[in-house]
XYZ file of N, CA, C and O in Angstrom:
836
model
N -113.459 -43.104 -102.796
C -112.543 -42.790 -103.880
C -112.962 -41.488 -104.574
O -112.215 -40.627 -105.039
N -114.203 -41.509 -104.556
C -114.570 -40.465 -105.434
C -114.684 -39.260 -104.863
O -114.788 -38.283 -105.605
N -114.687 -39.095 -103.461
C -114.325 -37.543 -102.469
C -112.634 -37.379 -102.506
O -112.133 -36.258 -102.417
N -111.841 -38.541 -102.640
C -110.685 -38.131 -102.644
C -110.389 -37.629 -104.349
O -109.261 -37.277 -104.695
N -110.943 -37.643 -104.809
C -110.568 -37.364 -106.287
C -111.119 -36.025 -106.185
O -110.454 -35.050 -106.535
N -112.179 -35.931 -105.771
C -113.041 -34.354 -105.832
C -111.773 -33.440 -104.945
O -111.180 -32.520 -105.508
N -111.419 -33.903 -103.265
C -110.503 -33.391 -102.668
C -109.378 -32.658 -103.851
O -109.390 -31.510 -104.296
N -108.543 -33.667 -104.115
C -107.349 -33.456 -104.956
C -107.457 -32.812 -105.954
O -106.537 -32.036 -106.214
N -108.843 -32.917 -107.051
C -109.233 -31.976 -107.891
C -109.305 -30.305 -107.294
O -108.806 -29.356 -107.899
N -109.935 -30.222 -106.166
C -109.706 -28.956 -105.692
C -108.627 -28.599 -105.191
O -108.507 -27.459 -105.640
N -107.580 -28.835 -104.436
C -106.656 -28.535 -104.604
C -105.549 -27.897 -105.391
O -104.964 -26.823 -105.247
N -105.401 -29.109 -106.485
C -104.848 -28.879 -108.093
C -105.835 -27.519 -108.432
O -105.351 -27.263 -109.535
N -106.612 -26.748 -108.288
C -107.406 -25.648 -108.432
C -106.432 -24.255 -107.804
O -105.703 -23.347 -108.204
N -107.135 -24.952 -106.286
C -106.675 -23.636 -105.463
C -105.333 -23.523 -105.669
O -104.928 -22.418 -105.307
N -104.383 -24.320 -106.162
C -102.984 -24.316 -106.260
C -102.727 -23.698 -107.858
O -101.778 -22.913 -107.851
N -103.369 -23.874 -109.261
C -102.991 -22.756 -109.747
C -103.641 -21.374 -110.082
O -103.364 -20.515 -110.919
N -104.768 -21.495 -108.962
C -105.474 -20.093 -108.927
C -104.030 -18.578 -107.872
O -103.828 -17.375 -108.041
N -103.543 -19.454 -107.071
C -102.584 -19.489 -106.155
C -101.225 -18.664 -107.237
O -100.537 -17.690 -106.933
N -101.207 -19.225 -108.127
C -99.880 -19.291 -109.161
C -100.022 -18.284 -110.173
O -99.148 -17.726 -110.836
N -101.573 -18.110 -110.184
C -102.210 -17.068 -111.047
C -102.020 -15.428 -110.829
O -101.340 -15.264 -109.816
N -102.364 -14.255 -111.391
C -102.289 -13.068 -111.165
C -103.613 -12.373 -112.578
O -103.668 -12.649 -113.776
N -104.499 -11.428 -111.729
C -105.399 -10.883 -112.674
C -104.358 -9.603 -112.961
O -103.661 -8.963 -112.174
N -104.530 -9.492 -114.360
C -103.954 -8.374 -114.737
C -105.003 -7.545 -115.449
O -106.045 -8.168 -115.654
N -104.972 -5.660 -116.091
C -105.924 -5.730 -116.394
C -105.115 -4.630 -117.980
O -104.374 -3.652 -117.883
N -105.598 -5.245 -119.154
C -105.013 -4.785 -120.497
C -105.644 -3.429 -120.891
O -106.870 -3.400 -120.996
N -104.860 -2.187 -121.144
C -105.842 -1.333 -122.129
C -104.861 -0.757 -122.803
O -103.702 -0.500 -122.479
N -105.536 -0.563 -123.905
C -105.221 0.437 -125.211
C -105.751 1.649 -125.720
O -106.793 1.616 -126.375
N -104.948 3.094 -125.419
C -105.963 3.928 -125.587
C -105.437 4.899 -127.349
O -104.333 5.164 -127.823
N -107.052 5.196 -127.902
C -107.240 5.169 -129.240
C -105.808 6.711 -129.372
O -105.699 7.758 -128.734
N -104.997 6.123 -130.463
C -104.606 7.480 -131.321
C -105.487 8.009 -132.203
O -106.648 7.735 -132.508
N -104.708 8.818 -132.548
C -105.118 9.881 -133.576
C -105.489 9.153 -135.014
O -106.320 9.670 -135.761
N -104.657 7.625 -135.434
C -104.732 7.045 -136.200
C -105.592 5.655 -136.153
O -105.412 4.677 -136.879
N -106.902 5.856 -134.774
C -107.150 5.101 -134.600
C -108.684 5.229 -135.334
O -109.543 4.942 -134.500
N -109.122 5.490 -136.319
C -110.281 6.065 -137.434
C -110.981 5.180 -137.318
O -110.664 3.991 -137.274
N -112.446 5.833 -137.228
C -113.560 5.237 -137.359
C -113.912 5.243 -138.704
O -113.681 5.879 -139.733
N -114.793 3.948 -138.161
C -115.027 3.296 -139.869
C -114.053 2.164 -140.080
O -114.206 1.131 -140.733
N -112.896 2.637 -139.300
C -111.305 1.642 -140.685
C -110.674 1.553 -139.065
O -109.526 1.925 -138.824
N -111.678 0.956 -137.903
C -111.024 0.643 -137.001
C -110.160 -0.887 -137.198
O -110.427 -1.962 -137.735
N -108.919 -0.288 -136.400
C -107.880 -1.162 -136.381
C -107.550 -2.866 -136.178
O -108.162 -3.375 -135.239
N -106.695 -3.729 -136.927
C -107.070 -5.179 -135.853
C -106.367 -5.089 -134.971
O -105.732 -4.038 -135.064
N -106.114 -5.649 -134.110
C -105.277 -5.838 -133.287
C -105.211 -7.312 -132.500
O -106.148 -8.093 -132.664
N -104.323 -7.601 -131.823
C -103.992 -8.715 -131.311
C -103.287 -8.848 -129.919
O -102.101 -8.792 -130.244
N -103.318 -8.965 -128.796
C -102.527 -9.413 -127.505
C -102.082 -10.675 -127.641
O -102.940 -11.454 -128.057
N -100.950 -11.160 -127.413
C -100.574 -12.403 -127.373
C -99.544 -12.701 -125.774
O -99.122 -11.783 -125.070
N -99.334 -14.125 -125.512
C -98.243 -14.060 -124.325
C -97.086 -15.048 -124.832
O -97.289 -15.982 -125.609
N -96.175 -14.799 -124.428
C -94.584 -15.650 -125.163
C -93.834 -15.915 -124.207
O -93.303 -14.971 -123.623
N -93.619 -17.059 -123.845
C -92.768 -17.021 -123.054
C -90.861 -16.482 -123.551
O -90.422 -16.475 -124.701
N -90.069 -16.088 -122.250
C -88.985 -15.531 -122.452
C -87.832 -15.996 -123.722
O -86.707 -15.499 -123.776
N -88.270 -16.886 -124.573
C -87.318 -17.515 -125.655
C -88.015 -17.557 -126.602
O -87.904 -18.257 -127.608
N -89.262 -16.332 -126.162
C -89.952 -16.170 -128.001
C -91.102 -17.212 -128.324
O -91.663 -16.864 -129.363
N -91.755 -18.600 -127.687
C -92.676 -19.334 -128.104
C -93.777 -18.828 -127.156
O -93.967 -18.269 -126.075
N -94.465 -19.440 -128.366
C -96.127 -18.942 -128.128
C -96.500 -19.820 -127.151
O -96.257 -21.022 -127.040
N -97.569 -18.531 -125.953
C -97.806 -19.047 -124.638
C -99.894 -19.172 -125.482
O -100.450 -20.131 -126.017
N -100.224 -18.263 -125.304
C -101.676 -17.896 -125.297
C -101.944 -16.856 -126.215
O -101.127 -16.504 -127.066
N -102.807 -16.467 -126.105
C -103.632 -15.186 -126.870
C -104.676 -14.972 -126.070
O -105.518 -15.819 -125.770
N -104.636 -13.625 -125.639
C -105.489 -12.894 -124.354
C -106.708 -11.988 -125.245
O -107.755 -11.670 -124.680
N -106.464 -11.655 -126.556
C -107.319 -11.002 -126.927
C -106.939 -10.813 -128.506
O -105.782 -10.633 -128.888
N -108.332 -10.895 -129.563
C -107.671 -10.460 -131.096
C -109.090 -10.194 -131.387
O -110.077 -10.735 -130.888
N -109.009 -9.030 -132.509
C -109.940 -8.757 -132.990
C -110.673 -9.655 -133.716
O -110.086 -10.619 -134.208
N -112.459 -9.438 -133.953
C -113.001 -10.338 -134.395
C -112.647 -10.598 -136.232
O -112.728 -11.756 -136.643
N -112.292 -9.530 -137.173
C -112.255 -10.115 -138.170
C -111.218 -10.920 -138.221
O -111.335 -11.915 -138.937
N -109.723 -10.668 -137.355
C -108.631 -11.542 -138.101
C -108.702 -12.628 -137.187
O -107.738 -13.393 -137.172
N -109.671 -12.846 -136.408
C -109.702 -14.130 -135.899
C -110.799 -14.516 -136.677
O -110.317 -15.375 -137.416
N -111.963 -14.402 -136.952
C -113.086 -14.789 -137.918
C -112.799 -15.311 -139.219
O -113.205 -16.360 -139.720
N -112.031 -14.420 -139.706
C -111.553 -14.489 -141.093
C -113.292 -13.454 -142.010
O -113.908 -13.910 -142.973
N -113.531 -12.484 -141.493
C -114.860 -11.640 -141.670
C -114.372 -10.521 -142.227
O -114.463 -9.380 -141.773
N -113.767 -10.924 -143.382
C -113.003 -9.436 -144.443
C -114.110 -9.342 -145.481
O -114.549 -10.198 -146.248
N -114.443 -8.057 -145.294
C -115.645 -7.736 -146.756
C -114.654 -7.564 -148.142
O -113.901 -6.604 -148.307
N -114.801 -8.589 -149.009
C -114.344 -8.135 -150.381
C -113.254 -9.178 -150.039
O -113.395 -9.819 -151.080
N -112.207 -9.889 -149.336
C -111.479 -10.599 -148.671
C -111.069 -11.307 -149.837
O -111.832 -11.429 -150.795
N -110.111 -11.704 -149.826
C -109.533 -12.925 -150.715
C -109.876 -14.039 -150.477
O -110.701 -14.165 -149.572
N -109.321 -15.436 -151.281
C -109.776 -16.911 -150.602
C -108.777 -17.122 -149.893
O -108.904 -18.118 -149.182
N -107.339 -16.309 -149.747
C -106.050 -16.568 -149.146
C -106.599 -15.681 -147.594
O -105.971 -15.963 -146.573
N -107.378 -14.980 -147.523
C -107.703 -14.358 -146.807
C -106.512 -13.035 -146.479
O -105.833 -12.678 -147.442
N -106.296 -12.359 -145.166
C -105.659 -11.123 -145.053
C -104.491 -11.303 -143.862
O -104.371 -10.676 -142.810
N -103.780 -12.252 -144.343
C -102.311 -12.686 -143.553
C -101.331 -11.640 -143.092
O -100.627 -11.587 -142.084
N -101.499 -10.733 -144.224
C -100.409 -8.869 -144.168
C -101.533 -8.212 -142.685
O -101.283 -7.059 -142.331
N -102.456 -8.820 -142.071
C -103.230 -8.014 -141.186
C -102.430 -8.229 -140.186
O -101.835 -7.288 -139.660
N -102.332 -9.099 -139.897
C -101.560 -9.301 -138.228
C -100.719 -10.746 -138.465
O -100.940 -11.858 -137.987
N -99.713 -10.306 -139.354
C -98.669 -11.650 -139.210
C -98.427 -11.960 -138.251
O -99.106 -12.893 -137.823
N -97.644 -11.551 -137.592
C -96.552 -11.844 -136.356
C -97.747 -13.094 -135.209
O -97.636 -14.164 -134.610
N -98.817 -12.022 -135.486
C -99.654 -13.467 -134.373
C -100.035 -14.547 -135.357
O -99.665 -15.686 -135.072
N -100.867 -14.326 -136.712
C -100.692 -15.411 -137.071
C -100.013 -16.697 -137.305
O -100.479 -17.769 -137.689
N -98.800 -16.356 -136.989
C -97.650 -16.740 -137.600
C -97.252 -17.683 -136.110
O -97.161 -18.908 -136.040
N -97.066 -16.719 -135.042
C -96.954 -17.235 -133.348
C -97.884 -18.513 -133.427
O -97.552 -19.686 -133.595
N -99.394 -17.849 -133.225
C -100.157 -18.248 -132.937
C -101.379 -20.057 -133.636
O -102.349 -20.746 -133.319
N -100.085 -19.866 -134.915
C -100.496 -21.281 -135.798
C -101.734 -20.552 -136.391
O -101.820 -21.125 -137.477
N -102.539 -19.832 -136.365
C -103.790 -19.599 -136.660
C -103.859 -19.257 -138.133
O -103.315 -18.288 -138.662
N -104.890 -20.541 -138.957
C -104.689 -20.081 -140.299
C -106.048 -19.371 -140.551
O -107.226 -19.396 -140.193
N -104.863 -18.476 -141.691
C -105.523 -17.100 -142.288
C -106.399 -17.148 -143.463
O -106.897 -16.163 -144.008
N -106.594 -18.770 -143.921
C -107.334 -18.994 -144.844
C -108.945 -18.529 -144.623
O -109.210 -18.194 -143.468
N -110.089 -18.471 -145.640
C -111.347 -17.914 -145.398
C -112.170 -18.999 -145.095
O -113.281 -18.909 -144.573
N -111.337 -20.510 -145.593
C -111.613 -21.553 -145.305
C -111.734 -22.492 -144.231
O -112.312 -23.550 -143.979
N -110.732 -21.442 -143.552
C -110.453 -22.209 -141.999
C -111.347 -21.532 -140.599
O -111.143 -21.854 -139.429
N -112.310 -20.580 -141.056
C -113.407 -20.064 -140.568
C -113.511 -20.776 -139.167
O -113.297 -20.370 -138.025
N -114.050 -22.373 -139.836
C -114.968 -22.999 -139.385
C -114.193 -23.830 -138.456
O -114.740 -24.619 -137.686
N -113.233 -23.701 -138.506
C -112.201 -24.332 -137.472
C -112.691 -25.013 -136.457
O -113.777 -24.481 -136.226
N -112.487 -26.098 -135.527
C -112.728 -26.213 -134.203
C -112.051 -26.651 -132.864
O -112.392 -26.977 -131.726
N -110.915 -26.488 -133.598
C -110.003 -27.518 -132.905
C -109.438 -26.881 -131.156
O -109.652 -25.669 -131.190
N -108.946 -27.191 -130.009
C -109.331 -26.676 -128.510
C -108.108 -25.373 -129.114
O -108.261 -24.222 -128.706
N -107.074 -25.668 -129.978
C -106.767 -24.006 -129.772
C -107.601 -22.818 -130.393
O -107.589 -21.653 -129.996
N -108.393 -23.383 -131.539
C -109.284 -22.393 -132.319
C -110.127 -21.946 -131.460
O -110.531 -20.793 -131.611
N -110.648 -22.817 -130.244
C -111.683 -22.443 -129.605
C -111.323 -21.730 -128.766
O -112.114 -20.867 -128.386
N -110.173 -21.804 -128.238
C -109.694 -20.788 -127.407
C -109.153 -19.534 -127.412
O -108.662 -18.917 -126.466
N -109.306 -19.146 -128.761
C -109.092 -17.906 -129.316
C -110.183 -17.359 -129.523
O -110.313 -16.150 -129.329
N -111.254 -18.179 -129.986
C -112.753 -18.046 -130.096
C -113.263 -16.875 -128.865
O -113.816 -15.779 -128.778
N -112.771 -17.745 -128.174
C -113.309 -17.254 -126.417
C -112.721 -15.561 -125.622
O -113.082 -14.881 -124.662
N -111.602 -15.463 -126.738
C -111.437 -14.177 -126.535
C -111.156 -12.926 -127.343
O -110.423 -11.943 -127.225
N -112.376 -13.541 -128.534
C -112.583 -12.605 -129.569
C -113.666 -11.611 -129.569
O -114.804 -11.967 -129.262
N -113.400 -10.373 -129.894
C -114.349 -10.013 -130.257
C -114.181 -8.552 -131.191
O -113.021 -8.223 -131.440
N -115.307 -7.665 -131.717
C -115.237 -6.497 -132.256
C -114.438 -5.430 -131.857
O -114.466 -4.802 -130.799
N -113.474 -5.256 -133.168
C -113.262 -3.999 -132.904
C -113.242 -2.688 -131.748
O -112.672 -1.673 -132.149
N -113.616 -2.659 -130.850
C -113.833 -1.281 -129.987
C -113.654 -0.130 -130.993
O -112.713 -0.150 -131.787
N -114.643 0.979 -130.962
C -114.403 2.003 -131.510
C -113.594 3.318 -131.166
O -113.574 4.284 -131.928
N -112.872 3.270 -129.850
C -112.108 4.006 -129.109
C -111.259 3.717 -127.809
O -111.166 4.309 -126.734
N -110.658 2.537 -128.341
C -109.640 1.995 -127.177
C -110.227 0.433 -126.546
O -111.356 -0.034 -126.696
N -109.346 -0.024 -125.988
C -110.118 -1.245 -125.523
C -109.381 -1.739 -124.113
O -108.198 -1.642 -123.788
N -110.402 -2.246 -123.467
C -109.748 -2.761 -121.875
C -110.477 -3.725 -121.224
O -111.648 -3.681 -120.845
N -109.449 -4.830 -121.111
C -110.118 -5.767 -120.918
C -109.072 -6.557 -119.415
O -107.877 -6.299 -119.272
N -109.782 -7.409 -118.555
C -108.824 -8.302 -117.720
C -108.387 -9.427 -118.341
O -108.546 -9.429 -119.561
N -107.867 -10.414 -117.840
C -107.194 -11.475 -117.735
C -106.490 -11.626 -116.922
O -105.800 -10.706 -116.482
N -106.432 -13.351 -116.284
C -105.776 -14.039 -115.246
C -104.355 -14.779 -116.547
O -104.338 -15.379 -117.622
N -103.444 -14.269 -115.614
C -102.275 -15.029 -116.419
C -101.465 -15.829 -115.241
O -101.833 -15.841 -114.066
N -100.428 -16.423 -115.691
C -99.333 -17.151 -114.624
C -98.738 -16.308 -113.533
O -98.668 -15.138 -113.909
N -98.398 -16.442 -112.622
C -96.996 -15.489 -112.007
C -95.920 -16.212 -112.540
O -95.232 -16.991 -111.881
N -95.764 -15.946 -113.790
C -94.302 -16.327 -114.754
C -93.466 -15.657 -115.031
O -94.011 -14.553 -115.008
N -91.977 -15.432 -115.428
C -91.689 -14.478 -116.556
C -92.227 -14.799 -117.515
O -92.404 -15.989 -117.776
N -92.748 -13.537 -118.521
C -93.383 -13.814 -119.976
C -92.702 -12.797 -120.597
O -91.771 -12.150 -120.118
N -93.317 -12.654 -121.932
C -93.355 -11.443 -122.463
C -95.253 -11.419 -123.231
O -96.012 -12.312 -123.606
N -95.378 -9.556 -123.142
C -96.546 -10.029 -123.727
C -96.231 -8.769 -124.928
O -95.546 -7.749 -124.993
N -97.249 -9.582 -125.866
C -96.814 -8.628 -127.624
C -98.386 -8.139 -127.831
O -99.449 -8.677 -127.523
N -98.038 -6.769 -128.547
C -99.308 -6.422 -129.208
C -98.844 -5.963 -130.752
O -97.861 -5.322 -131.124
N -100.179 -6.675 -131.644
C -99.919 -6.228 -133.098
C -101.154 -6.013 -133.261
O -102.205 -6.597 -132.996
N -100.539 -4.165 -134.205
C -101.721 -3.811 -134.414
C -101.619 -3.646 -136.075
O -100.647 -4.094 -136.683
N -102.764 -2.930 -136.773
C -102.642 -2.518 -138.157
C -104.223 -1.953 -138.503
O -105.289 -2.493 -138.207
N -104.068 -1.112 -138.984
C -104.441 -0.114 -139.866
C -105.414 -0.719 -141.135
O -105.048 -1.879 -141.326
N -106.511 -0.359 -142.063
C -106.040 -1.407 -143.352
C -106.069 0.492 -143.885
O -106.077 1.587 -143.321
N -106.075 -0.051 -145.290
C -105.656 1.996 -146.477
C -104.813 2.796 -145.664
O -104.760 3.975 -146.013
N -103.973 2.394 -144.431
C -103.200 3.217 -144.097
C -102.030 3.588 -145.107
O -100.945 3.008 -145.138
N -102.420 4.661 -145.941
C -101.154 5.125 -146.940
C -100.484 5.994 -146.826
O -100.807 6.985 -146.170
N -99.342 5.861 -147.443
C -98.417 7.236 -147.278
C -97.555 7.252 -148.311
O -97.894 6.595 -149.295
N -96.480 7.854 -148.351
C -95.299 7.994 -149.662
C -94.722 6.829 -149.948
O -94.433 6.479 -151.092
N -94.467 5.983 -148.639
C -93.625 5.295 -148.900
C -94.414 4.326 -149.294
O -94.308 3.725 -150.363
N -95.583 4.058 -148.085
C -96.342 2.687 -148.232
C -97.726 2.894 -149.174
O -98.792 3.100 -148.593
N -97.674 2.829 -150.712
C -98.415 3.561 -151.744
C -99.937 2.482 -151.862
O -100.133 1.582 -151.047
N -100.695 2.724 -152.770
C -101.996 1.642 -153.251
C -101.181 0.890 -154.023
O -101.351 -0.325 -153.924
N -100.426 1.233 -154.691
C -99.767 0.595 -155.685
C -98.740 -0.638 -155.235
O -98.682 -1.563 -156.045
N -98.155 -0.722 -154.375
C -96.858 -1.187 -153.579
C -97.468 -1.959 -152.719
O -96.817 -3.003 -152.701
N -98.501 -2.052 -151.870
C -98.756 -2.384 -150.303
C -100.127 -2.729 -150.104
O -100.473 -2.969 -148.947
N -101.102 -2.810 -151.163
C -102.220 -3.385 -151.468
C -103.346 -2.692 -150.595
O -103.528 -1.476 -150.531
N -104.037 -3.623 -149.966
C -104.930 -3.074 -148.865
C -104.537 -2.464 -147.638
O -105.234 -1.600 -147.105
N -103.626 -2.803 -147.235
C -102.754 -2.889 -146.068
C -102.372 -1.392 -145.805
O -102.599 -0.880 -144.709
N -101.825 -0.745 -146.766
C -100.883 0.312 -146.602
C -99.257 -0.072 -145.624
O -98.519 -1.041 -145.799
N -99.164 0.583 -145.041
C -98.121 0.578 -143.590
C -98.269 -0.698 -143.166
O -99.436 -1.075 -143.053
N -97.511 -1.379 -142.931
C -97.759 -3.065 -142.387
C -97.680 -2.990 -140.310
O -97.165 -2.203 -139.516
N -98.347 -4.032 -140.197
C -98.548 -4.135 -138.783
C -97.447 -3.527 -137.934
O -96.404 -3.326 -138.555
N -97.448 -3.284 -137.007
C -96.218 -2.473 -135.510
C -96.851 -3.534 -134.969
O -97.963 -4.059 -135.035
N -95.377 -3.769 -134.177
C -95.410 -4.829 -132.706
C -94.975 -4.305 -131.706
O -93.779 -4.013 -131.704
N -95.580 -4.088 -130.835
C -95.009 -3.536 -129.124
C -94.783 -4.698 -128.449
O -95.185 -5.778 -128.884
N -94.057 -4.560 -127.222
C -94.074 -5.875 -126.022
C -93.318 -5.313 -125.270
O -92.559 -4.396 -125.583
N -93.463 -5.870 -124.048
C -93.046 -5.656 -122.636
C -92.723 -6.831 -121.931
O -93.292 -7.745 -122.528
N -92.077 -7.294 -120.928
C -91.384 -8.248 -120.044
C -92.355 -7.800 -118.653
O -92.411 -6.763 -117.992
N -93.102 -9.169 -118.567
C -93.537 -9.394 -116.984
C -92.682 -10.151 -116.643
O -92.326 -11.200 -117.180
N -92.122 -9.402 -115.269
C -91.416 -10.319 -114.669
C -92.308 -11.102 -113.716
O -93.252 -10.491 -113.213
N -92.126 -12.336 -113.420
C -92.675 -13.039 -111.946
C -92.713 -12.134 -110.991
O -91.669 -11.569 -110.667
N -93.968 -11.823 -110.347
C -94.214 -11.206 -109.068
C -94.130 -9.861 -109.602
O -93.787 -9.025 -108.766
N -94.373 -9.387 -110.891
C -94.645 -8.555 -111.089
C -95.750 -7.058 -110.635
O -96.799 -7.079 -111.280
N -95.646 -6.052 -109.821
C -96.483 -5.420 -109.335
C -96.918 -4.038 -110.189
O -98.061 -3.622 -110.377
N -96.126 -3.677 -110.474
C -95.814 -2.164 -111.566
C -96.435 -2.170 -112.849
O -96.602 -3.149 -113.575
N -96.758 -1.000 -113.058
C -97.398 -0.631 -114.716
C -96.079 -1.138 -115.621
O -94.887 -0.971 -115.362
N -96.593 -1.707 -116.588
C -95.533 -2.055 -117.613
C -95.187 -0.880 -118.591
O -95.913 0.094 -118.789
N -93.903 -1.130 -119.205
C -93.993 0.225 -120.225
C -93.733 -1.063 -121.326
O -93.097 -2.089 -121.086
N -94.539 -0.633 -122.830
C -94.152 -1.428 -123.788
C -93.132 -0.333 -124.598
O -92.943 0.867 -124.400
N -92.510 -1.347 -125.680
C -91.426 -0.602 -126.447
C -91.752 -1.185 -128.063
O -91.442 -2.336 -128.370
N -92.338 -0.348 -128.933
C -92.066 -0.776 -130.276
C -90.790 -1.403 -130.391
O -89.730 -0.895 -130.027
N -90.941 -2.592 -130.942
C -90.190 -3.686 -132.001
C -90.308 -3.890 -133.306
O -89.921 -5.028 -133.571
N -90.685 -3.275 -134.292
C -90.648 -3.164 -135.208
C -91.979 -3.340 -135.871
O -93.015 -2.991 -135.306
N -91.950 -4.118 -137.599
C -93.311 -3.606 -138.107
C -93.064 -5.506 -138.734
O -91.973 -6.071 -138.814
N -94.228 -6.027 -139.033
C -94.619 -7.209 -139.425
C -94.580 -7.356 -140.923
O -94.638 -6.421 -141.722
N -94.465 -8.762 -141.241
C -94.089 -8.900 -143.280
C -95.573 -8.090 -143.831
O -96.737 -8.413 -143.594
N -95.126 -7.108 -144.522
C -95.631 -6.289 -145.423
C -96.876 -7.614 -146.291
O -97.969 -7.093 -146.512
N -96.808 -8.695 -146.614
C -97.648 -9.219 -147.568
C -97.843 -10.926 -146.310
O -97.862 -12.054 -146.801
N -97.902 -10.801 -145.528
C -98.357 -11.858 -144.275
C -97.169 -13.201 -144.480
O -96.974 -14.073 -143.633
N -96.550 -13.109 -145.660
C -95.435 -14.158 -145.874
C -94.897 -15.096 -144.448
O -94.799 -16.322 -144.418
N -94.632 -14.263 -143.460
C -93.631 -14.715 -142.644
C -94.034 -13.789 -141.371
O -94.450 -12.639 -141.515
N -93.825 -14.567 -139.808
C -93.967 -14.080 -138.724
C -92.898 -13.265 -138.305
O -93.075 -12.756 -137.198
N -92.003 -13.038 -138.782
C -90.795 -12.278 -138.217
C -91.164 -11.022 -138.147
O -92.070 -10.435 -138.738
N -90.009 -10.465 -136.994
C -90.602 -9.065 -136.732
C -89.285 -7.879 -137.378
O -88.113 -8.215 -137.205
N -89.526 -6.813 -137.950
C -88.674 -6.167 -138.885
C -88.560 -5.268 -138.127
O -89.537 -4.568 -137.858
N -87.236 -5.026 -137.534
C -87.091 -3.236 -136.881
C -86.890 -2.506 -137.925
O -87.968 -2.042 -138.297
N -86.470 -2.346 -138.244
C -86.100 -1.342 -139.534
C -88.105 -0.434 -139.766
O -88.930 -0.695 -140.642
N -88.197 0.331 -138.886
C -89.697 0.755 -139.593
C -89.147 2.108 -140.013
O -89.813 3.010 -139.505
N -88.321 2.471 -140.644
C -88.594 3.282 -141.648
C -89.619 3.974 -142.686
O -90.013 3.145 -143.506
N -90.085 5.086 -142.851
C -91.211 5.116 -144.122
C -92.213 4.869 -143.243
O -93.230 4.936 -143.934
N -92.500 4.646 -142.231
C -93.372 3.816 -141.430
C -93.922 5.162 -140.282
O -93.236 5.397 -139.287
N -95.502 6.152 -140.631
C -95.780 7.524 -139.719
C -96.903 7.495 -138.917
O -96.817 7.385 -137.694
N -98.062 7.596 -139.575
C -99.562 7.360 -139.528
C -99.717 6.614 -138.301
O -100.082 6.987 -137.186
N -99.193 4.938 -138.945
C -99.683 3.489 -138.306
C -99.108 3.895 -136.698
O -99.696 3.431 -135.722
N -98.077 4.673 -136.560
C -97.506 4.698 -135.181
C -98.515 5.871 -134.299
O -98.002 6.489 -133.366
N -100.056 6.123 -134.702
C -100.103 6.636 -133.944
C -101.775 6.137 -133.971
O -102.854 6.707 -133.807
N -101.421 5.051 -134.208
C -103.130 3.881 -134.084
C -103.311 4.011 -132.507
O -104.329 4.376 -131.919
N -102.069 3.621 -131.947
C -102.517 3.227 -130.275
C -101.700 4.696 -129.631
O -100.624 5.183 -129.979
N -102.347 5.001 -128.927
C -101.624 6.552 -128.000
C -100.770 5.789 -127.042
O -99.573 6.033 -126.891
N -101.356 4.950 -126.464
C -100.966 3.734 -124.928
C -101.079 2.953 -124.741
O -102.238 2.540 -124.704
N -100.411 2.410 -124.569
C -100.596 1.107 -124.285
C -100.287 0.657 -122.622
O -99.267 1.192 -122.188
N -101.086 -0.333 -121.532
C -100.675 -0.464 -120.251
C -101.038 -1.520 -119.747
O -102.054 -2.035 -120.213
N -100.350 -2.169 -118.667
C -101.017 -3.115 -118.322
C -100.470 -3.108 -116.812
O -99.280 -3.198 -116.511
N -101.915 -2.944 -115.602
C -101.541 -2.764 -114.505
C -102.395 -4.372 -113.977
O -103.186 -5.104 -114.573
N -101.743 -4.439 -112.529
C -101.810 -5.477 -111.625
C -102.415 -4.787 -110.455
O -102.638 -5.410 -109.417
């Protein structure tokens, strides 16, 4: 019994290693991508009707909750749109989290990069979509003032792109707009108006197979 279970266990393996595809993520640094006040950012995967698949990669503070000076509400205006996807609370309290999705975000956290970042991952041969949110923090400008927009300045940009199944080709992503200005709400705002600096955090974005 117990070789046929091992059998079938491998199988169920080789069958969704089979189903699988390594892809490999990078982001290369803009002009607005400043040291010192490097950026958060976030990869996420969605399937085609908008629900949250995974999270392939997020920076370590807004997954940590590791804001110097930080609130007890913590910094929700950093990367709504995934928080928001992703269930992940933004409290300073919820640190300590452990639960198998916390941990699995755990697992693909880490620092900042100081000039771009590139990393692999094995995903489905699915249609998906995959999203990136990034943000800035004191990114200011006319529109987006100290006064108006807090720490934040310019609120998060969301890019994404469509893998199709059997996907072979470099993806091109397309800005979708900019994330709730004060972390309120996951929705994504086209309207980026007023919105200069923050668009030039990431130069590129790519993701080849």
């Amino acid at each position: 019994m117990k070789k046929i279970f091992i059998a079938l266990y491998a199988l169920a393996a080789m069958a969704a290693f089979a189903h699988a595809r390594e892809i490999t993520f990078s982001v290369g640094a803009g002009d607005g991508w400043k040291s010192g006040h490097e950026p958060q950012l976030a990869v996420w995967l969605e399937d085609e009707q908008g629900r949250y698949l995974k999270t392939l990669y997020v920076t370590q503070k807004a997954s940590g909750l590791s804001w110097f000076f930080g609130p007890k509400e913590g910094r929700p205006e950093s990367l709504p749109v995934w928080y928001h996807a992703s269930k992940h609370d933004s409290k300073k309290s919820a640190a300590k989290n452990s639960s198998p999705a916390e941990k699995e975000i755990d697992a693909v956290t880490s620092a900042t990069p100081k000039g771009g970042l590139v990393f692999k991952q094995n995903i489905d041969d699915t249609s998906c979509v995959i999203k990136v949110e990034v943000n800035a923090s004191f990114d200011y400008n006319s529109t987006w003032t100290k006064k108006n927009s807090g720490v934040n300045g310019q609120p998060s940009l969301v890019y994404q792109a469509l893998i199709p199944a059997g996907q072979k080709e470099e993806l091109t992503f397309e800005l979708i707009g900019s994330g709730s200005p004060d972390g309120s709400d996951g929705s994504v705002r086209e309207n980026v108006a007023g919105i200069d600096s923050a668009k030039t955090i990431v130069r590129i974005i790519n993701v080849t197979f």
